[in-house]
CSV table of C-alpha atoms in Angstrom, one decimal:
chain,number,residue,atom,x,y,z
L,1,TYR,CA,89.8,104.0,124.1
L,2,VAL,CA,91.0,107.6,124.6
L,3,ASN,CA,89.4,107.9,128.1
L,4,GLN,CA,90.8,104.5,129.1
L,5,ASP,CA,94.3,105.2,127.8
L,6,GLU,CA,95.0,108.9,128.3
L,7,PHE,CA,98.7,108.5,127.7
L,8,ASP,CA,98.5,106.4,124.5
L,9,ARG,CA,100.3,103.4,125.9
L,10,GLY,CA,97.7,100.6,125.6
L,11,LYS,CA,94.7,100.0,123.3
L,12,ARG,CA,94.6,103.6,122.2
L,13,GLN,CA,97.8,103.0,120.2
L,14,PHE,CA,95.8,100.9,117.7
L,15,LEU,CA,94.0,104.1,116.7
L,16,ASN,CA,97.3,105.2,115.1
L,17,LEU,CA,96.9,102.9,112.1
L,18,GLY,CA,98.6,104.8,109.2
L,19,HIS,CA,99.9,107.6,111.4
L,20,SER,CA,103.6,106.9,111.3
L,21,PHE,CA,103.8,106.8,107.5
L,22,GLY,CA,101.1,109.5,107.3
L,23,HIS,CA,103.1,111.9,109.6
L,24,ALA,CA,106.2,111.3,107.4
L,25,VAL,CA,104.2,112.3,104.3
L,26,GLU,CA,102.7,115.3,106.2
L,27,ALA,CA,106.2,116.5,107.3
L,28,ARG,CA,107.7,116.0,103.9
L,29,SER,CA,104.9,118.1,102.4
L,30,GLY,CA,105.9,121.0,104.6
L,31,TYR,CA,102.4,120.6,106.2
L,32,THR,CA,100.7,121.7,103.0
L,33,LEU,CA,98.8,118.4,102.8
L,34,SER,CA,96.0,118.0,105.4
L,35,HIS,CA,96.6,115.6,108.3
L,36,GLY,CA,93.5,113.5,107.2
L,37,LYS,CA,94.8,113.0,103.7
L,38,CYS,CA,98.2,112.1,105.0
L,39,VAL,CA,96.8,109.6,107.4
L,40,ALA,CA,94.8,108.1,104.6
L,41,ILE,CA,98.0,107.7,102.5
L,42,GLY,CA,99.7,106.2,105.6
L,43,MET,CA,96.8,103.7,106.0
L,44,ALA,CA,97.1,102.7,102.4
L,45,MET,CA,100.9,102.4,102.7
L,46,ILE,CA,100.9,100.3,105.9
L,47,THR,CA,98.1,98.0,104.6
L,48,ARG,CA,100.0,97.5,101.3
L,49,ALA,CA,103.2,96.7,103.3
L,50,ALA,CA,101.2,94.4,105.6
L,51,TYR,CA,99.9,92.5,102.5
L,52,GLU,CA,103.3,92.4,100.9
L,53,LYS,CA,104.9,91.0,104.1
L,54,GLY,CA,102.1,88.5,104.8
L,55,PHE,CA,100.5,90.1,107.8
L,56,CYS,CA,97.1,90.5,106.0
L,57,GLY,CA,95.4,89.0,103.0
L,58,GLU,CA,94.6,90.6,99.7
L,59,SER,CA,91.0,91.1,100.6
L,60,THR,CA,92.0,93.3,103.6
L,61,PHE,CA,94.3,95.4,101.5
L,62,SER,CA,91.6,95.8,98.8
L,63,ASP,CA,88.9,96.6,101.3
L,64,VAL,CA,90.9,99.3,103.0
L,65,LEU,CA,91.8,100.9,99.6
L,66,ALA,CA,88.2,100.7,98.5
L,67,VAL,CA,86.9,102.6,101.6
L,68,LEU,CA,89.6,105.3,101.3
L,69,ARG,CA,88.8,105.7,97.6
L,70,GLN,CA,85.0,105.7,98.3
L,71,TYR,CA,85.6,108.9,100.3
L,72,GLY,CA,87.9,110.5,97.8
L,73,LEU,CA,91.0,110.1,99.9
L,74,PRO,CA,94.5,109.7,98.4
L,75,THR,CA,96.2,106.3,98.6
L,76,GLU,CA,99.6,107.0,97.2
L,77,SER,CA,102.5,108.9,98.5
L,78,PRO,CA,103.9,111.6,96.3
L,79,TYR,CA,107.3,111.2,98.0
L,80,GLY,CA,110.0,108.6,97.7
L,81,SER,CA,111.4,106.3,100.3
L,82,ASP,CA,114.5,108.4,101.1
L,83,GLU,CA,112.4,111.5,101.7
L,84,LEU,CA,109.9,109.7,104.0
L,85,LEU,CA,112.7,107.8,105.8
L,86,ARG,CA,114.2,111.1,107.1
L,87,ALA,CA,110.8,112.1,108.6
L,88,LEU,CA,110.2,108.6,110.0
L,89,THR,CA,113.4,108.6,112.0
L,90,LEU,CA,111.9,111.5,114.0
L,91,ASP,CA,108.7,109.6,114.9
L,92,LYS,CA,107.7,109.6,118.6
L,93,LYS,CA,107.0,105.9,118.5
L,94,ILE,CA,110.7,105.0,118.2
L,95,SER,CA,112.2,103.3,121.1
L,96,GLY,CA,115.1,100.9,121.5
L,97,GLY,CA,116.2,101.4,117.9
L,98,SER,CA,112.8,100.3,116.5
L,99,LEU,CA,109.6,102.0,115.2
L,100,HIS,CA,106.4,100.6,116.6
L,101,LEU,CA,104.0,100.3,113.7
L,102,ILE,CA,100.3,99.4,113.9
L,103,VAL,CA,99.9,96.8,111.2
L,104,PRO,CA,96.5,95.4,110.0
L,105,GLU,CA,95.7,91.7,110.0
L,106,THR,CA,92.1,92.0,109.0
L,107,VAL,CA,89.6,94.8,108.9
L,108,GLY,CA,89.1,95.6,112.6
L,109,ARG,CA,92.1,93.8,113.9
L,110,CYS,CA,95.7,95.1,114.1
L,111,ARG,CA,98.9,94.3,115.9
L,112,MET,CA,101.9,96.3,116.9
L,113,VAL,CA,105.1,95.4,115.1
L,114,SER,CA,108.4,96.7,116.3
L,115,VAL,CA,110.4,97.4,113.1
L,116,PRO,CA,114.2,98.0,113.5
L,117,LEU,CA,115.1,101.3,111.9
L,118,SER,CA,117.4,99.5,109.5
L,119,GLU,CA,114.3,97.7,108.0
L,120,LEU,CA,112.2,100.8,107.5
L,121,PRO,CA,113.4,101.3,103.9
L,122,ASP,CA,112.0,97.9,103.1
L,123,TRP,CA,108.7,98.7,104.8
L,124,LEU,CA,108.4,101.9,102.9
L,125,ALA,CA,109.1,100.2,99.6
L,126,ALA,CA,106.6,97.5,100.4
L,127,GLY,CA,104.1,100.3,101.2
L,128,GLY,CA,104.5,101.7,97.7
L,129,ALA,CA,106.9,104.6,98.3
L,130,LYS,CA,108.9,105.3,95.2
């Protein structure tokens, strides 16, 4: 994927599952939480939001959480929606007033969803941000 999409504009974007929410957690932590742990939190959050919004089934959500937990990775954000929203508005994947999120449908299959900035608080809440 990386060699075929050097500039991250095609299939490579799907490797960013969890990164938008994870980068927000990472930024809010003042970069004291590792990138890997933050992406794990982001993966759990976006999968939880995908389940709550009907993009994936409960089994996909529980499978993703089980794998993250199996490796001792965190699955909950220590920060609230307002704190994460400030960081999300700086995401490089924003264009045309929307943030392009990679959203799981099943294990191994995702889609890109363009979420208007005005709807991000709802996505964060669905993802479990306090």
